[in-house]
Short mmCIF file of C-alpha atoms and ligand atoms in Angstrom, two decimals:
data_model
loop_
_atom_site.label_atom_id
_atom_site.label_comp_id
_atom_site.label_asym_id
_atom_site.label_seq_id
_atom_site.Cartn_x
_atom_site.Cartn_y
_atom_site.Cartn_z
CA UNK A 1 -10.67 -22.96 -19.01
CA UNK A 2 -10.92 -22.14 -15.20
CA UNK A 3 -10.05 -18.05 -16.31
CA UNK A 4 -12.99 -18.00 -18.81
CA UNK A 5 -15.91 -20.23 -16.52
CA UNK A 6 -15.02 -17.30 -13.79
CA UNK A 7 -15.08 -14.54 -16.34
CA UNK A 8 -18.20 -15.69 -17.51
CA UNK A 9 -19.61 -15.94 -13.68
CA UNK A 10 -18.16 -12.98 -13.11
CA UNK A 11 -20.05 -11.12 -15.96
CA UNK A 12 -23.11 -12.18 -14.65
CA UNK A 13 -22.82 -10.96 -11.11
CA UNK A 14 -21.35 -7.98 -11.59
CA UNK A 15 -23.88 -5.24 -12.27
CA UNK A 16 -25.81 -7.24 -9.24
CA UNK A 17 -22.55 -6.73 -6.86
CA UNK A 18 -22.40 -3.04 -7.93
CA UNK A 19 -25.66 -2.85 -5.52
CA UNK A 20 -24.49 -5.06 -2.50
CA UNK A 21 -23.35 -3.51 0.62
CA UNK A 22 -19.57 -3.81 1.62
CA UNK A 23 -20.87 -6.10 4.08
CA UNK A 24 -22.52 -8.53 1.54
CA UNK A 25 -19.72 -8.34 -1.16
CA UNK A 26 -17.14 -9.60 1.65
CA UNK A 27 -19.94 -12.06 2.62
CA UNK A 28 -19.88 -13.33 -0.79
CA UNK A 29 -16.19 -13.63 -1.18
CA UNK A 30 -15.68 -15.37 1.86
CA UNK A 31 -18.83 -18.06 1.40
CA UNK A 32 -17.37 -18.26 -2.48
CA UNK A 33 -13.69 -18.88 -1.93
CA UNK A 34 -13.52 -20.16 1.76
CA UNK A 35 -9.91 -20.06 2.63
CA UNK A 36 -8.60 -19.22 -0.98
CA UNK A 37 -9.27 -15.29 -0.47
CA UNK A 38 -7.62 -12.83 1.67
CA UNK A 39 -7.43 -9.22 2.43
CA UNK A 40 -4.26 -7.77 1.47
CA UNK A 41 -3.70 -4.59 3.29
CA UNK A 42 -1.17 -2.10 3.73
CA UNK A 43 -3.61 -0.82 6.81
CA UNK A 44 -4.50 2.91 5.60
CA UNK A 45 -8.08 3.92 6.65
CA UNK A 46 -9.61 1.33 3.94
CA UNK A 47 -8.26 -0.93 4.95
CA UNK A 48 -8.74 -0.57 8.54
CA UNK A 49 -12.46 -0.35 7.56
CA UNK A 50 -12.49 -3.37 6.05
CA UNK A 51 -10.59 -5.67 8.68
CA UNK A 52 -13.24 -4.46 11.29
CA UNK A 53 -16.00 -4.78 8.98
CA UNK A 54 -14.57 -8.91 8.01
CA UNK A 55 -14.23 -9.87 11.29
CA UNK A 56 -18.16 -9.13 12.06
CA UNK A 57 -18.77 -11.17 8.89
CA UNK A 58 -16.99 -14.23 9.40
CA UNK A 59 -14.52 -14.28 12.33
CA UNK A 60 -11.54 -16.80 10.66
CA UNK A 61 -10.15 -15.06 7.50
CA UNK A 62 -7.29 -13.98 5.95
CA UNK A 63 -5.22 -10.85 5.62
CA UNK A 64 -2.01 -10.01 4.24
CA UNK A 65 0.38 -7.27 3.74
CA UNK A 66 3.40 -6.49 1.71
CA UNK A 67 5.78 -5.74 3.90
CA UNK A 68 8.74 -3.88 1.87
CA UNK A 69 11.06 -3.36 5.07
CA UNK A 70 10.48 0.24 4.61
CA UNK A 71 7.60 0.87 6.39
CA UNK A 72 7.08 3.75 9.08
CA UNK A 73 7.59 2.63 12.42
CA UNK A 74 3.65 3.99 13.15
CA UNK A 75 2.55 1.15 10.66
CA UNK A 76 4.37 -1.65 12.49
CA UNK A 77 3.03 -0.42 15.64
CA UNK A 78 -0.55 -0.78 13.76
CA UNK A 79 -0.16 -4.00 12.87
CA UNK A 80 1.29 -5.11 16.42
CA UNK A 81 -2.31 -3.53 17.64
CA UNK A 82 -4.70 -4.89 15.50
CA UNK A 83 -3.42 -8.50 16.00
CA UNK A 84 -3.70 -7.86 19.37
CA UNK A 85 -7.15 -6.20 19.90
CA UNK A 86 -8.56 -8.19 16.33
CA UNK A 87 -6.92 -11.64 17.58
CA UNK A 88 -5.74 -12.09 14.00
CA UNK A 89 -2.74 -13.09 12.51
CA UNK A 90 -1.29 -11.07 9.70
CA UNK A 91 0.59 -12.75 6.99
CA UNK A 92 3.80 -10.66 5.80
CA UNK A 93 4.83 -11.17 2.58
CA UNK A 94 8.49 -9.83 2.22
CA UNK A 95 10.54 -9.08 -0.97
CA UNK A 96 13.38 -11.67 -1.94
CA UNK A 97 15.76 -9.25 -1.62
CA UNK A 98 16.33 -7.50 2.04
CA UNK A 99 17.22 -4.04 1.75
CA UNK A 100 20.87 -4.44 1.79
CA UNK A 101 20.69 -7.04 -1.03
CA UNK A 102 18.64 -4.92 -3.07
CA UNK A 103 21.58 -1.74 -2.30
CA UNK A 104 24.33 -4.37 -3.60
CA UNK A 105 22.95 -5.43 -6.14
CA UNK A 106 21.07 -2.41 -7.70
CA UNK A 107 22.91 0.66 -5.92
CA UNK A 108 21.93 2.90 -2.77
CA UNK A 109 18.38 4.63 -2.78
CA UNK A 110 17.05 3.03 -5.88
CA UNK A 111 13.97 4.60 -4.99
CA UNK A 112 15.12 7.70 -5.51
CA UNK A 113 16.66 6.56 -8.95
CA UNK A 114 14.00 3.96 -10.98
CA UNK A 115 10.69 3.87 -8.07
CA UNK A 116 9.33 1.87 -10.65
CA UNK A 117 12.00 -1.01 -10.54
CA UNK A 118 11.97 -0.88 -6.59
CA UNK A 119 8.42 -0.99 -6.27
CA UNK A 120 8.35 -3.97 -8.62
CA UNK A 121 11.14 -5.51 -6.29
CA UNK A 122 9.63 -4.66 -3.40
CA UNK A 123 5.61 -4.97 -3.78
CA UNK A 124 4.48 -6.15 -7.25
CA UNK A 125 6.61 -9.48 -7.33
CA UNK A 126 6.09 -10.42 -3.74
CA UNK A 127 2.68 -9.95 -4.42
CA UNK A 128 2.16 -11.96 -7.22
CA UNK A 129 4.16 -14.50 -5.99
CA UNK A 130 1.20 -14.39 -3.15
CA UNK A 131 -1.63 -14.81 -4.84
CA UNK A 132 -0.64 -17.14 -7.10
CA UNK A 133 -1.90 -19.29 -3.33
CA UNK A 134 -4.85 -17.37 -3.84
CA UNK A 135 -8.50 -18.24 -6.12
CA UNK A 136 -9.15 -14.57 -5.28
CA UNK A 137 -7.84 -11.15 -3.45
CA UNK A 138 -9.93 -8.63 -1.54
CA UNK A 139 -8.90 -5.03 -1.60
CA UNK A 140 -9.90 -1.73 -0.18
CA UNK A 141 -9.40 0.16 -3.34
CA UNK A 142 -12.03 2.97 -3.66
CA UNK A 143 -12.54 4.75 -7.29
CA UNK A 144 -12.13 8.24 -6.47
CA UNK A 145 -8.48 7.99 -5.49
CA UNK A 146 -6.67 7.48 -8.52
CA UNK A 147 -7.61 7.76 -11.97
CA UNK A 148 -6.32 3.89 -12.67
CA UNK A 149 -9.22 3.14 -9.74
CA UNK A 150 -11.87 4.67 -11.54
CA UNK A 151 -12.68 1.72 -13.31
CA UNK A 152 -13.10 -0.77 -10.21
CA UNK A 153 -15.80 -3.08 -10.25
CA UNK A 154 -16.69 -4.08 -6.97
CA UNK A 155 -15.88 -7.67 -8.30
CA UNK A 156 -13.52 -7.97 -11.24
CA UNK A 157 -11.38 -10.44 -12.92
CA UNK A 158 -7.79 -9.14 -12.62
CA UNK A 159 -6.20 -9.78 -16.21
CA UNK A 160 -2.75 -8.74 -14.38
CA UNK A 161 -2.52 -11.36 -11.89
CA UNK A 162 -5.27 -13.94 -13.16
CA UNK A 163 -7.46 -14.14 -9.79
CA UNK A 164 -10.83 -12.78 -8.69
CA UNK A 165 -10.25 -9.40 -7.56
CA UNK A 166 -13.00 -8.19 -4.67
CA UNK A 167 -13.26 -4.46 -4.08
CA UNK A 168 -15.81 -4.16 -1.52
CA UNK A 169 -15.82 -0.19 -1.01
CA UNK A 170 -14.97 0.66 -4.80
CA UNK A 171 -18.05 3.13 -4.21
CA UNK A 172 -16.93 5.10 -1.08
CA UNK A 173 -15.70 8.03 -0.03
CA UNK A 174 -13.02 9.28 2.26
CA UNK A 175 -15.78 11.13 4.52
CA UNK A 176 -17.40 7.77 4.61
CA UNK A 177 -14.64 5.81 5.18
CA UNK A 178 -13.93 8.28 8.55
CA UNK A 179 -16.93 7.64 9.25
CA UNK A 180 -17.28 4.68 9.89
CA UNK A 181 -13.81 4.37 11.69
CA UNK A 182 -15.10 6.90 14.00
CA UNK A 183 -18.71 5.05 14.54
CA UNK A 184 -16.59 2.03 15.76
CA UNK A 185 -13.85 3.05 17.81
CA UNK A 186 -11.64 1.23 14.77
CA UNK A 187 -7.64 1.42 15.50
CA UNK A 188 -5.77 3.77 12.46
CA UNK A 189 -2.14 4.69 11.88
CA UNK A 190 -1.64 7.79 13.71
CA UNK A 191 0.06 9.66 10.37
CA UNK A 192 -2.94 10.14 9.41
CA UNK A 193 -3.27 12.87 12.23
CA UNK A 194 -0.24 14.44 10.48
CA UNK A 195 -1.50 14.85 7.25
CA UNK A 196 -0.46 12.02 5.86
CA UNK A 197 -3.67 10.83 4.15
CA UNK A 198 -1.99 8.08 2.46
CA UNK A 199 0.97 6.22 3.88
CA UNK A 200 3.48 4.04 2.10
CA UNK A 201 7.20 3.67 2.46
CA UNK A 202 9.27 6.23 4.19
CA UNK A 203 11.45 7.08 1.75
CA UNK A 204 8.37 8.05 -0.69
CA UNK A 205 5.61 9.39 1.57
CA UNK A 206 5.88 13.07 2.89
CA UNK A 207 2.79 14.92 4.48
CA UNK A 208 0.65 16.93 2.20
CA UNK A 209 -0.05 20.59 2.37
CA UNK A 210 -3.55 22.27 2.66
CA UNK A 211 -4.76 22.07 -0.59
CA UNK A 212 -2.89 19.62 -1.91
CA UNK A 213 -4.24 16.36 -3.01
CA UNK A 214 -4.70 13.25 -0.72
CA UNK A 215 -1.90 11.34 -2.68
CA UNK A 216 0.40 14.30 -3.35
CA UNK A 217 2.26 13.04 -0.38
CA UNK A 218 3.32 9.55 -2.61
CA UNK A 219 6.31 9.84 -4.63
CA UNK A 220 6.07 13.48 -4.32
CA UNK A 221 8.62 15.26 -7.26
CA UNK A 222 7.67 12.64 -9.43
CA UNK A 223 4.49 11.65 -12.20
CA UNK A 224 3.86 8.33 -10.38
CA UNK A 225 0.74 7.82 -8.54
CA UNK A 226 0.66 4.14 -7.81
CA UNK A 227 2.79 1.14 -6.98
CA UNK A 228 1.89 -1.21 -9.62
CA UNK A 229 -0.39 -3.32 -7.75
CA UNK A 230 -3.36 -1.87 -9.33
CA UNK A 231 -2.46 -0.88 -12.41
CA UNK A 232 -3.98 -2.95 -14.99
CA UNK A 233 -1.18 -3.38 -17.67
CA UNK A 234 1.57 -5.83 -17.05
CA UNK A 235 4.73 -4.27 -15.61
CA UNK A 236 8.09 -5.89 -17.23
CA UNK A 237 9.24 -8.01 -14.35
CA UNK A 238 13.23 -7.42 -13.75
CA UNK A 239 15.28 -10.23 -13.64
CA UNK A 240 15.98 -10.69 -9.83
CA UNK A 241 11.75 -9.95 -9.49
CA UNK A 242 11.65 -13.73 -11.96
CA UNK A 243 14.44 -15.02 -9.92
S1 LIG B 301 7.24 3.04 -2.29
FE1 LIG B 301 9.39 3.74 -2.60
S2 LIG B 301 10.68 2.59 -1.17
FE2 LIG B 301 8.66 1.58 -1.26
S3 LIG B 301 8.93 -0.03 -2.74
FE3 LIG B 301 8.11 1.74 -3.88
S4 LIG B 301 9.87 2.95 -4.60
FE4 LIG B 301 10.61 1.43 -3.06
#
């Protein structure tokens, strides 16, 4: 009953929040859900805009990240900064398998063997299992970067996970997003100055060549463009993922 009274809200507002400012759609989460809504970011350049833009909204709220133990040592050195300089604290959500779990029980490099399966392991099931805390998550998706983002309301209900899903820059683009990092003197991951336009894990993010598109650097050799965590159909959890 709770799913369909915020569907039906969410109907509603939604061609209205299709005009509101980033500013005024984070507004709006944070006055709506209060301490049930965080950011969840894996602190690319949306989300960097977005942590700087929060904290002149409201200066108490709540981030997250998925931390999958494979990060690049440039993105822990992010996060170390922005708690510092934001005087946040960053909540790190971690798999329930450490790496060398995960390599007994499912073999070495599983990445390079079933991405799929590890990214469940490693980022969809953590993730669910955090925002099933959570009325509703706030993202920094944008609609122009995949075609599974095209679709992105800049409020949603997400059938996947069953929480109100907050996108406020669904509408931007990357020249705006650089913008506005550059306005503000906001902190970024320093890959990003080596052509590495998105960053993820480092055993599936390379740097891309001229030409190339911004997320050829992602699972590069492979057809797969996204982790899972915004990909509307359900993924089959694996057992350990349930466990
Ligand atoms: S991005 Fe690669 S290493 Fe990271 S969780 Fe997914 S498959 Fe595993």
């Amino acid at each position: 009953m709770k799913e369909q009274i915020a569907q039906v809200q969410l109907d509603q507002l939604q061609s209205t929040a299709e005009t509101w400012s980033p500013q005024h759609t984070l507004a709006w989460a944070f006055e709506t859900f209060g301490n049930e809504v965080a950011i969840s970011s894996a602190f690319g350049a949306e989300g960097m805009v977005l942590i700087d833009m929060a904290l002149r909204v409201r200066k108490d709220f709540r981030v997250f990240t998925i931390d999958t133990e494979f990060l690049f040592p440039e993105t822990y050195s992010l996060i170390d900064r922005i708690q510092e300089r934001y005087e946040i604290k960053i909540e790190r959500v971690f798999s329930l398998l450490s790496p060398e779990e995960q390599e007994r029980v499912h073999g070495a490099a599983l990445w390079t063997r079933d991405p799929d399966q590890c990214c469940n392991l490693r980022k969809v099931e953590p993730l669910r299992r955090k925002l099933c805390e959570l009325d509703a998550w706030i993202t920094s998706i944008r609609r122009d970067q995949t075609s599974f983002r095209e679709g992105a309301r800049k409020i949603e209900w997400d059938t996947k996970f069953g929480l109100v899903k907050v996108n406020p820059i669904a509408d931007w683009s990357s020249k705006q997003v650089w913008h506005y990092l550059h306005e503000h003197g906001v902190p970024y991951n320093s890959l990003h100055d080596q052509n590495y336009p998105s960053i993820g894990c480092t055993h599936c993010t390379r740097a891309v060549r001229p030409g190339e598109d911004p997320r050829a650097g992602r699972w590069p050799g492979t057809s797969k463009t996204e982790c899972g965590l915004h990909i509307i159909q359900p993924l089959t959890p694996s057992p350990e993922a349930d466990a």
